[in-house]
XYZ file of C-alpha atoms in Angstrom:
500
model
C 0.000 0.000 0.000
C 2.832 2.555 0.566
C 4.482 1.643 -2.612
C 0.846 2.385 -4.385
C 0.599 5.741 -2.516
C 4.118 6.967 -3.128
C 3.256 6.086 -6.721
C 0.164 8.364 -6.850
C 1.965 10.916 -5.301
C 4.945 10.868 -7.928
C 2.332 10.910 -11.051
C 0.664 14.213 -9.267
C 3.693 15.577 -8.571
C 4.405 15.194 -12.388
C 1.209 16.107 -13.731
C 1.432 19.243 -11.329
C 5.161 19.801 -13.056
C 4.253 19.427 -16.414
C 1.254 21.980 -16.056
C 3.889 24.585 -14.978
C 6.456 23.960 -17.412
C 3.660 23.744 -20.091
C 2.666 27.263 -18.497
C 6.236 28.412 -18.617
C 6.838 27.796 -22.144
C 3.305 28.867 -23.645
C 4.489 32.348 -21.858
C 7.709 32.062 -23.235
C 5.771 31.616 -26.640
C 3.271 34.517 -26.083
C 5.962 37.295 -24.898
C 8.156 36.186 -28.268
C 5.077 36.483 -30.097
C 4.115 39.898 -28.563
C 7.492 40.959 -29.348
C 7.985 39.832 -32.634
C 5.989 42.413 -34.711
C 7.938 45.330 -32.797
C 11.293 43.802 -34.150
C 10.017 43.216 -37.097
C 8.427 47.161 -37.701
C 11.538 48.571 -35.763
C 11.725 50.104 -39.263
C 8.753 52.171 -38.891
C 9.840 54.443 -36.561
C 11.192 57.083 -39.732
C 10.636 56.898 -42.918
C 14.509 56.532 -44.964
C 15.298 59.894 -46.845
C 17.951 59.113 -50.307
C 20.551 60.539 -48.097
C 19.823 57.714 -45.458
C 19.359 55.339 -48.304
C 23.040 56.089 -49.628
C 24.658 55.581 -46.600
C 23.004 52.656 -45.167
C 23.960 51.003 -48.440
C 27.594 51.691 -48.866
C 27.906 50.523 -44.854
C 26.053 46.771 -46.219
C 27.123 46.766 -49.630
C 29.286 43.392 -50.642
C 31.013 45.118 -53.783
C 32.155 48.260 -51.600
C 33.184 45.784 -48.780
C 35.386 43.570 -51.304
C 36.857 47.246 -52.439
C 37.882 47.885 -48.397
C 39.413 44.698 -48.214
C 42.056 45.887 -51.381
C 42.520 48.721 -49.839
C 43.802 46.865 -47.004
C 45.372 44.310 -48.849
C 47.555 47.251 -51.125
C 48.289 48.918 -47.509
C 50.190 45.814 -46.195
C 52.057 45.832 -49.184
C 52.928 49.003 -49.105
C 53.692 48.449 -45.294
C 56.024 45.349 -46.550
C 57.929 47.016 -49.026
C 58.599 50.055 -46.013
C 60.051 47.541 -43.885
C 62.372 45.698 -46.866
C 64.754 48.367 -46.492
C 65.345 47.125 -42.763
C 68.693 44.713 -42.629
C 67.256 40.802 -42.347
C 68.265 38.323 -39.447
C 68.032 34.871 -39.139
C 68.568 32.283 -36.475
C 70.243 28.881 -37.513
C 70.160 25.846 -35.108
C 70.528 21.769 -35.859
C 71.527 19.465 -33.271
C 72.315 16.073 -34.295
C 74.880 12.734 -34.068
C 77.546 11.046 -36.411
C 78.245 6.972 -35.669
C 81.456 6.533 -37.505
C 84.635 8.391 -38.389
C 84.492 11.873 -38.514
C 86.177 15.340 -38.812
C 85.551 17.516 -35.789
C 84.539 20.853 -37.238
C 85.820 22.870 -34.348
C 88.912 20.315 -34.040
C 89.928 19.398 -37.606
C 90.321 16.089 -36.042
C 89.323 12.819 -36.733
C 86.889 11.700 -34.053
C 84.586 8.768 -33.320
C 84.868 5.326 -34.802
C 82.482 3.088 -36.316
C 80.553 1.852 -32.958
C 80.882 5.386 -31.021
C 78.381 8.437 -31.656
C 79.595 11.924 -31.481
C 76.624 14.756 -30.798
C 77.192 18.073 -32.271
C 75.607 21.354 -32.291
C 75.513 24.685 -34.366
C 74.718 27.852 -33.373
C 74.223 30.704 -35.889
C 72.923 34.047 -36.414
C 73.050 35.370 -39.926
C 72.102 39.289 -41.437
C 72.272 41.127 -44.309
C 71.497 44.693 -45.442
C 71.043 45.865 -49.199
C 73.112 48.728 -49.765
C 72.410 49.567 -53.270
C 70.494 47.513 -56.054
C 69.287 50.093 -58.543
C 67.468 51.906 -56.519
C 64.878 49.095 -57.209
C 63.088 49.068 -53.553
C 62.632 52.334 -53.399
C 60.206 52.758 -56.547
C 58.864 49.569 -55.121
C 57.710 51.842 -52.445
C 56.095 54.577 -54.664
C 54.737 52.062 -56.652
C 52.795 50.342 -54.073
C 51.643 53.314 -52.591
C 50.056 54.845 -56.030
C 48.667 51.048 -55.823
C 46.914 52.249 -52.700
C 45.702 55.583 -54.027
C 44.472 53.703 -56.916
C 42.432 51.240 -55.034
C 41.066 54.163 -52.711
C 39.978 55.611 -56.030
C 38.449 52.461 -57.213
C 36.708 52.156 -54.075
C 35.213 55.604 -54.299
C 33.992 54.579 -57.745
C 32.637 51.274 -56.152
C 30.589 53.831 -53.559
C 29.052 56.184 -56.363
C 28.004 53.255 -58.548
C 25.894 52.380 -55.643
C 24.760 55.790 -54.539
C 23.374 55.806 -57.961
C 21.647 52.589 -57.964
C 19.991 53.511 -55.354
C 19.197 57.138 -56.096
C 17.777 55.326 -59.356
C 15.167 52.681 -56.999
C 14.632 55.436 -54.476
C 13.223 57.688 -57.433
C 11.342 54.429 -59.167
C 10.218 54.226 -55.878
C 8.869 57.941 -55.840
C 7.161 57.553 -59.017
C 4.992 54.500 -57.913
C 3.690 56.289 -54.663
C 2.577 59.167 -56.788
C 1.552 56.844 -59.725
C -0.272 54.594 -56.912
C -1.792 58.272 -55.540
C -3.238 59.312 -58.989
C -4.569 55.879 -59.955
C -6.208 55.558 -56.595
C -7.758 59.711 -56.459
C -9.115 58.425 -60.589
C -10.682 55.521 -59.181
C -12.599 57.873 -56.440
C -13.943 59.706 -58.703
C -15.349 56.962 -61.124
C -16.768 55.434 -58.247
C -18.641 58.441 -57.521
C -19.470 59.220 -60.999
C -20.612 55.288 -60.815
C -22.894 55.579 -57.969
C -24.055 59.046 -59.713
C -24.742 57.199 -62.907
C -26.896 54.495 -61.306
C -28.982 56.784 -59.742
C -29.624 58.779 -62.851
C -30.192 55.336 -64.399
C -32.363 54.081 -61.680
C -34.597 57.403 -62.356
C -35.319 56.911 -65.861
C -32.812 59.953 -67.110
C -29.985 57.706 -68.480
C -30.279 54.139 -70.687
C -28.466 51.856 -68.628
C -25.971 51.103 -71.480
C -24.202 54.236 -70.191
C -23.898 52.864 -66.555
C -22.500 49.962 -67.778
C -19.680 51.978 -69.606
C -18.910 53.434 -66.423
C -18.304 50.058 -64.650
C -16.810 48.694 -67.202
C -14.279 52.094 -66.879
C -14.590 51.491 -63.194
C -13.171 47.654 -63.700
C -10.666 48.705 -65.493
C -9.387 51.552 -62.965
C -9.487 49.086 -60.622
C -7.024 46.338 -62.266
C -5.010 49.723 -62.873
C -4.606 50.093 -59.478
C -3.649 47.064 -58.404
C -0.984 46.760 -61.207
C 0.309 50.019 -60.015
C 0.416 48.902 -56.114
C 2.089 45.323 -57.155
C 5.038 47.674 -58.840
C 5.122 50.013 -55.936
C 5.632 47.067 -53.486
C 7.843 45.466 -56.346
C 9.916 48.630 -56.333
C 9.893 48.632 -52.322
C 11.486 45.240 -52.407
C 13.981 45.778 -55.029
C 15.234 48.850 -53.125
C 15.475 46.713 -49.858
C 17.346 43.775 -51.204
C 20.020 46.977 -52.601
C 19.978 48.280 -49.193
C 20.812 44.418 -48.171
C 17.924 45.007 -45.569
C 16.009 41.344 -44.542
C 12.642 42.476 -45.191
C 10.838 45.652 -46.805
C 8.063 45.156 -44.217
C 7.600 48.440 -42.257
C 9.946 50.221 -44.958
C 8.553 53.379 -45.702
C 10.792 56.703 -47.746
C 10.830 60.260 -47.541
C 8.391 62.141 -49.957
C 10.244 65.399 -50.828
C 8.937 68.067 -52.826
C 11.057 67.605 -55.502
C 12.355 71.180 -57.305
C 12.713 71.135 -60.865
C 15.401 73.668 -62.343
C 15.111 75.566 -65.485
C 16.313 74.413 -68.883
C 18.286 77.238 -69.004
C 20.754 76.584 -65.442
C 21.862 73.156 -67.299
C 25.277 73.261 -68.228
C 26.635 72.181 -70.995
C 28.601 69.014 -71.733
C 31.736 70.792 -72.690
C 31.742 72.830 -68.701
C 29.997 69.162 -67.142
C 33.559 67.113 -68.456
C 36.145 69.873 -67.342
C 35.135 69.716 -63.761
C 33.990 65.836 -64.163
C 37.253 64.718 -65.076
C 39.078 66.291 -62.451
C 37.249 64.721 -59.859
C 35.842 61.098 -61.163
C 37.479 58.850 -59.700
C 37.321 56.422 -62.178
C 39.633 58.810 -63.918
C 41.589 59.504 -61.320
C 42.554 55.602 -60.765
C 43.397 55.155 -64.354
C 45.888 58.582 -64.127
C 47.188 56.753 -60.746
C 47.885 53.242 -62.530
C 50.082 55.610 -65.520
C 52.285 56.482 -62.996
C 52.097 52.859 -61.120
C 53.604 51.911 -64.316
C 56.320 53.764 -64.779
C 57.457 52.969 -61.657
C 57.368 49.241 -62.725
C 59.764 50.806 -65.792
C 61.951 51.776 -63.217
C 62.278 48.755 -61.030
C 62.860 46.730 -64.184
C 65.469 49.049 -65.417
C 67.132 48.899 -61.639
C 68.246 45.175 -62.896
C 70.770 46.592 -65.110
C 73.138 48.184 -62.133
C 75.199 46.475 -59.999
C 73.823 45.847 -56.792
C 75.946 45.994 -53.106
C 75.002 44.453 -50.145
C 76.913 44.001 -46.607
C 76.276 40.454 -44.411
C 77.200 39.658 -40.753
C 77.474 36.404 -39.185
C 78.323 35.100 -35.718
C 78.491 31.526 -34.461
C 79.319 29.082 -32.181
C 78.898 25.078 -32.026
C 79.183 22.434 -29.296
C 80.970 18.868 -30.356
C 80.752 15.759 -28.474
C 84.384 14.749 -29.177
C 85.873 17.563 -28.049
C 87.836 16.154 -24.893
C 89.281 17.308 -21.808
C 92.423 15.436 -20.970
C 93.136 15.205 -16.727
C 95.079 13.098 -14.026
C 98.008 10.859 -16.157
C 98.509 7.513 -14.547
C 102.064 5.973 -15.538
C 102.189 2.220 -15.593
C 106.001 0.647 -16.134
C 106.361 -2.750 -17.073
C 108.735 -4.877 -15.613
C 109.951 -6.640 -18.541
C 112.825 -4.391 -20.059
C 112.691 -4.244 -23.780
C 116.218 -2.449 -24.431
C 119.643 -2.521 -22.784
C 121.990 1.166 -23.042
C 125.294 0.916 -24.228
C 125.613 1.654 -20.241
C 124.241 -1.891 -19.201
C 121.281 -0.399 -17.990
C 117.648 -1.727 -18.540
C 115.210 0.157 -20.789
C 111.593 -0.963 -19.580
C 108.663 0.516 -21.129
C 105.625 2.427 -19.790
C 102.420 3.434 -20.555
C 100.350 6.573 -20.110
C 96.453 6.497 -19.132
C 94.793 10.006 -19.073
C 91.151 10.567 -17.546
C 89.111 12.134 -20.021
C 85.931 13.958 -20.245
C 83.717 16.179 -22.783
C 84.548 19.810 -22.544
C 81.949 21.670 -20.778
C 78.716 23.218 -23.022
C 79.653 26.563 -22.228
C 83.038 26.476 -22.696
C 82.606 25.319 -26.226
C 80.529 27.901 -26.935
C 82.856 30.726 -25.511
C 85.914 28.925 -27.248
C 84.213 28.011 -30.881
C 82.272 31.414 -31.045
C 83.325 33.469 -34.712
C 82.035 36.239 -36.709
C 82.643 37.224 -40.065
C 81.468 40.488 -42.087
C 81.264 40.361 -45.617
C 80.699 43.111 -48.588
C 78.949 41.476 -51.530
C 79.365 43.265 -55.359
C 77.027 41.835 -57.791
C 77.896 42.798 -61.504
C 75.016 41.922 -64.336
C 76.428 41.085 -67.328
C 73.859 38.192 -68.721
C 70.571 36.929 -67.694
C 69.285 35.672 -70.804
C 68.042 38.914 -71.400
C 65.597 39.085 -68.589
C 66.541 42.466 -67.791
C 66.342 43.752 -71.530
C 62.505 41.501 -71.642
C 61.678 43.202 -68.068
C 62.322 47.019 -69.572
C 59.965 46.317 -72.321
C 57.197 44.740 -70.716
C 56.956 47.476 -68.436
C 56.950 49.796 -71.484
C 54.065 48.139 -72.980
C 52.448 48.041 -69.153
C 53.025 51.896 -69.705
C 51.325 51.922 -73.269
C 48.187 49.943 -71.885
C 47.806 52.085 -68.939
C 47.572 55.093 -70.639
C 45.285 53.838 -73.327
C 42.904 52.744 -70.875
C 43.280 56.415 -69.380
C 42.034 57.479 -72.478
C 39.293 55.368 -73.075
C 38.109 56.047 -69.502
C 38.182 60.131 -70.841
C 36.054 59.254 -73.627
C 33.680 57.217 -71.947
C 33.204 59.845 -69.581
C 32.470 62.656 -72.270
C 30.148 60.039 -73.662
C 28.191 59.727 -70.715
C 28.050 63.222 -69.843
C 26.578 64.149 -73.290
C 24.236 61.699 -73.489
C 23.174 62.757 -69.430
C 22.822 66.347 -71.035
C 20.769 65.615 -73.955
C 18.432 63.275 -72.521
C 18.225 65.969 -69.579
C 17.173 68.411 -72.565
C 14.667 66.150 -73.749
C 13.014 65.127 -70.348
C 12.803 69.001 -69.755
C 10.729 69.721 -72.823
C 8.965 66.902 -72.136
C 8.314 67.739 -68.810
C 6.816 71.277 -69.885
C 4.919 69.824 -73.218
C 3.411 67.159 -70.575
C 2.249 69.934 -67.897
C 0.685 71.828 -70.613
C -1.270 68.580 -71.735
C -2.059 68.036 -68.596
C -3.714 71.333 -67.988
C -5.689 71.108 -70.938
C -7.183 67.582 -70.607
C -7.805 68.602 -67.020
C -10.021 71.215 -68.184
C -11.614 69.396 -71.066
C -12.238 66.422 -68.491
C -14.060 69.039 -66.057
C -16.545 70.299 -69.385
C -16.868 66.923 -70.305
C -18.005 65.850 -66.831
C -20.531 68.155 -66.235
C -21.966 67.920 -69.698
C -22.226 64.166 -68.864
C -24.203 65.298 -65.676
C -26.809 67.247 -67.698
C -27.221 64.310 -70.241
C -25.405 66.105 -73.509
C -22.826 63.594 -74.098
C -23.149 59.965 -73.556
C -20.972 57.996 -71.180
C -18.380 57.423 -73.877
C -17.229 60.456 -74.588
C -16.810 60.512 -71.242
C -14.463 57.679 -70.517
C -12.716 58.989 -73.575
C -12.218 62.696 -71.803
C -11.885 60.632 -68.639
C -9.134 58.648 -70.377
C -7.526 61.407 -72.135
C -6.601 63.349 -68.273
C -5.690 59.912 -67.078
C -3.109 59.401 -69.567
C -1.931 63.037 -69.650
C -1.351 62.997 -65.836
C 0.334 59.674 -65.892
C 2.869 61.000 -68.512
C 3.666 64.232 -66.508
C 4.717 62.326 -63.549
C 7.030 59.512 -66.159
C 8.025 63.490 -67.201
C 8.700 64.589 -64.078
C 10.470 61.901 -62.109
C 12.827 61.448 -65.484
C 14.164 65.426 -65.414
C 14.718 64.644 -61.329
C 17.340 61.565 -62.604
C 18.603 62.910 -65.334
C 19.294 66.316 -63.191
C 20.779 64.483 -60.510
C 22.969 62.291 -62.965
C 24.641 65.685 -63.699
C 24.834 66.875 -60.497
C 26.569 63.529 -60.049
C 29.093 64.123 -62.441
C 29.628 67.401 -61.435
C 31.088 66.374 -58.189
C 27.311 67.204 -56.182
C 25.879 65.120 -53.457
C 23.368 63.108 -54.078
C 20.155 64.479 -52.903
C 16.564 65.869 -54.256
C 16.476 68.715 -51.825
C 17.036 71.794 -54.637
């Protein structure tokens, strides 16, 4: 019976255990639920101006990343090529054992035989210092560091192809709110003319055939809407994923009032290239890789001088032969083995030294040496290396300065073509507004003539259509002037914005 109730009382104890921990983690779940949409609209608390934009991007950006990492890469180089004009050391050790005969390097002496095993070891600490090879590592220097500058250069390029991605998205962007605005203030108003229509109809003044133009206008409106909010939210997303943000949920942007400049404050593409080519820096890393390259003439042509260098060594070395001698013991036999002329007995003797391996310290105090050395190299043939090194970096020359040259002319290209279609979206811009202005105000007669029953609903939805159409090509006006303008403020060395 005691077992049974201690039983009972273990299953309540877990049941009772398992509600609480079921408890805990269904709070658990709620809180992270609670907190989840906050996280995820952190993003609404301000709404991203370009400026914003621009710099969010080039802090995320891969491409601009990868473009930090050569700068970084081209400054240890440069770093490395600093320090090669320092004098090199290097340590030297080996320890090891010869079994056989041998010559004792500190010695000269044959030691060991071919059961015994002498241990040696060498001690060594080598430098050198280039004195003079050409000058060679000193326009190593310059050249790596007009490697950097180039690679900063190419990095700011990196940064402005971005800024203007995303200048282009942010004002895509633009244009789908206001398209999304218009299409949705049209849509109003043929719902009212709709429900204006039907009542008309309803009272015997219109044929229904004229309601049903209406809704079939009012259908259409509709799907026009919803096309235009798909490509607003498309445009959303496409900005986000250039931003490298996770999500465009809760991502809303700035809605300046956008400034448009006269035709007449554009400046030409001749006065657009003279301050755009001082200041691209596109151009500025191609001009930087000229001079990279004749500083790659010069190293090669450093090959043809002699070069001078000075090395110091110092050593020492331990051997296991080398033997202290202590202590003779003389031994005399007492057989004589020679008589003197004198009658006296000659008996030989032998000698027996102790012996014992010279202390490790000692051998390195007595074998320690140095030796300084001045080393002339003369060139006189390399199967012509040198001669195939000189011209190599004259055609590196050639290149670089081509492709300076092509990056000019690219440039003016770019900058006339900004300036022409800037020209053309301007006088678009102004033949738009005026079309605007006067289907606007053929739209308003034809409406209230359609009111008072003197046109039928058709040359309504044609009126209706015409303002439509106008309106929607003002703002494709419009938005196309901002870019091009800000292209050429671009070039010119501006900041990106659409505050004018």
């Amino acid at each position: 019976m005691a077992s049974l109730t201690k039983v009972k009382i273990l299953k309540k104890m877990y049941q009772i255990f398992k509600i609480q921990h079921s408890a805990v983690i269904t709070g658990l779940i709620l809180f992270l639920v609670c907190q989840l949409p906050g996280y995820l609209n952190a993003q609404d608390s301000k709404a991203w101006s370009l400026e914003d934009c621009i710099n969010y991007a080039l802090e995320n950006n891969i491409d601009v990343k990868k473009q930090i990492l050569n700068i970084d890469y081209q400054e240890q180089l440069l770093l490395q090529s600093k320090l090669g004009i320092l004098p090199n050391f290097n340590g030297y050790v080996s320890y090891g054992y010869n079994i056989g005969q041998t010559v004792d390097p500190f010695t000269n002496e044959f030691a060991g035989d071919e059961n015994k095993r002498v241990a040696s070891n060498n001690l060594n600490l080598q430098g050198d210092l280039n004195l003079f090879s050409g000058f060679q590592q000193l326009n190593i220097i310059k050249r790596n560091l007009l490697n950097l500058q180039a690679a900063q250069s190419d990095a700011d390029y990196y940064r402005d192809e971005v800024s203007i991605m995303v200048a282009t998205e942010y004002l895509q962007t633009l244009y789908y709110i206001e398209f999304v605005a218009i299409a949705r203030n049209q849509l109003d108003i043929t719902n009212q003319q709709a429900e204006r229509t039907g009542k008309l109809v309803n009272a015997g003044t219109l044929a229904k055939g004229d309601l049903l133009v209406i809704e079939a206008q009012q259908a259409s409106e509709e799907l026009s809407l919803v096309v235009a909010e798909n490509n607003l939210a498309l445009s959303y997303l496409n900005l986000t994923q250039l931003l490298e943000l996770p999500t465009a949920q809760g991502f809303e942007i700035e809605k300046p009032e956008l400034g448009l400049v006269d035709q007449s404050e554009i400046f030409t593409p001749e006065q657009i290239y003279t301050i755009a080519v001082d200041n691209r820096p596109e151009i500025k890393s191609a001009e930087t890789r000229v001079e990279s390259s004749t500083k790659d003439l010069s190293i090669a042509k450093g090959t043809y001088y002699p070069s001078l260098s000075l090395n110091y060594s110092i050593g020492s070395g331990y051997s296991g032969a080398n033997y202290i001698y202590s202590n003779p013991l003389i031994s005399v036999s007492d057989d004589p083995f020679a008589i003197t002329e004198s009658n006296e007995y000659v008996f030989p003797y032998e000698v027996d030294y102790s012996q014992k391996t010279k202390a490790y310290g000692e051998q390195l105090e007595d074998n320690m040496n140095q030796s300084v050395f001045l080393n002339l190299r003369i060139p006189i043939f390399n199967g012509w290396a040198s001669r195939s090194s000189v011209a190599q970096a004259k055609i590196g020359i050639a290149s670089a300065d081509l492709e300076l040259q092509q990056q000019k002319r690219d440039l003016y290209k770019i900058i006339q073509q900004a300036y022409n279609d800037a020209v053309a979206a301007s006088n678009k811009h102004k033949a738009a507004d005026k079309k605007v202005n006067a289907t606007g105000e053929s739209f308003k007669y034809a409406d209230q003539k359609f009111n008072v029953g003197l046109i039928n609903s058709v040359e309504y939805n044609d009126a209706k259509k015409e303002s439509n159409k106008a309106l929607s090509e003002l703002i494709q006006a419009k938005y196309d002037f901002v870019f091009r303008m800000t292209i050429i403020d671009f070039y010119m060395g501006k900041p990106l914005t659409l505050n004018r």
